Amino acid sequence: MSTTQKPLSLLINIIFFLLLLSPSISTNDPTPANWPHQFHALLFMNRTNTLQNLHLWYDWPNGRNFNIIQDQLNAVVKYDLEWNNGTSFVYTLHPSNQHCEVLHVDVGILRPNWMEGANYLGQERVDNFLCNVWEKVDFIWYYEDVITKTPVKWIFYTGIELLTF
């Protein structure tokens, strides 16, 4: 073998060896991160003709979810305490509008891995965040920051944007 072929052959072997050691490029779609078992989030909901500020306290270990909901320019605050057994207590304390309603929903609160099995739709920019986007059961769209895996927005039958998480 000539001396010019030896360095070329050595270089090809080194490149081949490095390719074998390098991590393989994954073609799998990303999956949504599980929610922390406990957190507080400040949400903004923009429904047709209704703008709402919502504080969400999520507490999976204790099987509860607590929402404090206030419509824009409305003094009446609505409280919504949801339990994992499907029972919800929706009430207000304002003197002009005191009431308590007990609701029963079959599903209970969302599991930390509630987006498991969602259909990945790709990436989209939302409020200056590059997000991975998933769709589940034809009426839930979930947007998660690509870098931090923090929820940015989700849309059920209502639009919800996350301000803090």
GROMACS .gro file of C-alpha atoms in nm, residues 10-128:
model
  119
   10LEU     CA    1  -0.677   0.543   0.849
   11LEU     CA    2  -0.902   0.849   0.817
   12ILE     CA    3  -1.188   0.639   0.675
   13ASN     CA    4  -1.151   0.389   0.960
   14ILE     CA    5  -1.155   0.668   1.221
   15ILE     CA    6  -1.467   0.825   1.067
   16PHE     CA    7  -1.641   0.485   1.052
   17PHE     CA    8  -1.547   0.416   1.416
   18LEU     CA    9  -1.677   0.759   1.528
   19LEU     CA   10  -2.004   0.702   1.343
   20LEU     CA   11  -2.048   0.372   1.526
   21LEU     CA   12  -1.993   0.543   1.862
   22SER     CA   13  -2.207   0.849   1.794
   23PRO     CA   14  -2.561   0.847   1.930
   24SER     CA   15  -2.813   0.741   1.673
   25ILE     CA   16  -3.045   1.004   1.536
   26SER     CA   17  -3.394   0.938   1.667
   27THR     CA   18  -3.692   0.971   1.437
   28ASN     CA   19  -3.939   0.917   1.721
   29ASP     CA   20  -4.186   1.194   1.790
   30PRO     CA   21  -4.141   1.374   2.124
   31THR     CA   22  -4.377   1.284   2.407
   32PRO     CA   23  -4.537   1.532   2.648
   33ALA     CA   24  -4.379   1.555   2.992
   34ASN     CA   25  -4.580   1.429   3.287
   35TRP     CA   26  -4.716   1.702   3.511
   36PRO     CA   27  -4.550   1.746   3.851
   37HIS     CA   28  -4.761   1.581   4.122
   38GLN     CA   29  -4.822   1.919   4.286
   39PHE     CA   30  -4.811   2.268   4.137
   40HIS     CA   31  -4.977   2.609   4.117
   41ALA     CA   32  -5.046   2.767   3.779
   42LEU     CA   33  -5.189   3.104   3.681
   43LEU     CA   34  -5.408   3.069   3.374
   44PHE     CA   35  -5.577   3.305   3.136
   45MET     CA   36  -5.897   3.188   2.964
   46ASN     CA   37  -6.043   3.375   2.671
   47ARG     CA   38  -6.389   3.241   2.598
   48THR     CA   39  -6.635   3.407   2.365
   49ASN     CA   40  -6.750   3.723   2.545
   50THR     CA   41  -6.579   3.613   2.868
   51LEU     CA   42  -6.225   3.681   2.986
   52GLN     CA   43  -6.118   3.490   3.298
   53ASN     CA   44  -5.822   3.474   3.535
   54LEU     CA   45  -5.783   3.133   3.695
   55HIS     CA   46  -5.553   3.006   3.970
   56LEU     CA   47  -5.510   2.630   3.955
   57TRP     CA   48  -5.369   2.426   4.243
   58TYR     CA   49  -5.307   2.069   4.131
   59ASP     CA   50  -5.251   1.807   4.402
   60TRP     CA   51  -5.237   1.455   4.260
   61PRO     CA   52  -5.113   1.275   4.578
   62ASN     CA   53  -5.414   1.406   4.772
   63GLY     CA   54  -5.653   1.356   4.481
   64ARG     CA   55  -5.770   1.714   4.444
   65ASN     CA   56  -5.766   2.011   4.214
   66PHE     CA   57  -5.863   2.361   4.331
   67ASN     CA   58  -5.953   2.645   4.096
   68ILE     CA   59  -6.017   3.009   4.180
   69ILE     CA   60  -6.191   3.170   3.884
   70GLN     CA   61  -6.262   3.539   3.830
   71ASP     CA   62  -6.429   3.694   3.529
   72GLN     CA   63  -6.287   4.023   3.407
   73LEU     CA   64  -6.433   4.325   3.593
   74ASN     CA   65  -6.652   4.103   3.811
   75ALA     CA   66  -6.630   4.106   4.191
   76VAL     CA   67  -6.782   3.757   4.221
   77VAL     CA   68  -6.511   3.492   4.252
   78LYS     CA   69  -6.599   3.131   4.177
   79TYR     CA   70  -6.426   2.846   4.363
   80ASP     CA   71  -6.412   2.498   4.217
   81LEU     CA   72  -6.282   2.212   4.433
   82GLU     CA   73  -6.253   1.889   4.235
   83TRP     CA   74  -6.179   1.548   4.384
   84ASN     CA   75  -6.038   1.236   4.223
   85ASN     CA   76  -6.363   1.047   4.293
   86GLY     CA   77  -6.544   1.276   4.047
   87THR     CA   78  -6.708   1.502   4.305
   88SER     CA   79  -6.678   1.877   4.253
   89PHE     CA   80  -6.792   2.160   4.476
   90VAL     CA   81  -6.847   2.485   4.287
   91TYR     CA   82  -6.927   2.781   4.509
   92THR     CA   83  -6.908   3.157   4.556
   93LEU     CA   84  -6.874   3.356   4.877
   94HIS     CA   85  -6.971   3.702   4.751
   95PRO     CA   86  -7.264   3.849   4.952
   96SER     CA   87  -7.461   3.930   4.636
   97ASN     CA   88  -7.425   3.584   4.488
   98GLN     CA   89  -7.362   3.308   4.743
   99HIS     CA   90  -7.424   2.955   4.626
  100CYS     CA   91  -7.281   2.604   4.637
  101GLU     CA   92  -7.332   2.338   4.378
  102VAL     CA   93  -7.221   1.974   4.400
  103LEU     CA   94  -7.136   1.811   4.068
  104HIS     CA   95  -7.047   1.452   3.986
  105VAL     CA   96  -6.821   1.385   3.690
  106ASP     CA   97  -6.710   1.032   3.600
  107VAL     CA   98  -6.345   1.109   3.532
  108GLY     CA   99  -6.207   1.288   3.841
  109ILE     CA  100  -5.896   1.505   3.810
  110LEU     CA  101  -5.640   1.468   3.533
  111ARG     CA  102  -5.361   1.216   3.592
  112PRO     CA  103  -5.003   1.350   3.572
  113ASN     CA  104  -4.962   1.152   3.246
  114TRP     CA  105  -5.300   1.254   3.104
  115MET     CA  106  -5.149   1.335   2.761
  116GLU     CA  107  -5.006   0.984   2.720
  117GLY     CA  108  -5.099   0.845   2.379
  118ALA     CA  109  -5.162   1.187   2.225
  119ASN     CA  110  -5.104   1.242   1.853
  120TYR     CA  111  -4.797   1.458   1.782
  121LEU     CA  112  -4.877   1.739   1.536
  122GLY     CA  113  -4.538   1.912   1.508
  123GLN     CA  114  -4.402   2.244   1.631
  124GLU     CA  115  -4.564   2.586   1.648
  125ARG     CA  116  -4.474   2.926   1.793
  126VAL     CA  117  -4.707   3.042   2.072
  127ASP     CA  118  -4.642   3.376   2.244
  128ASN     CA  119  -4.271   3.366   2.150
   0.00000   0.00000   0.00000
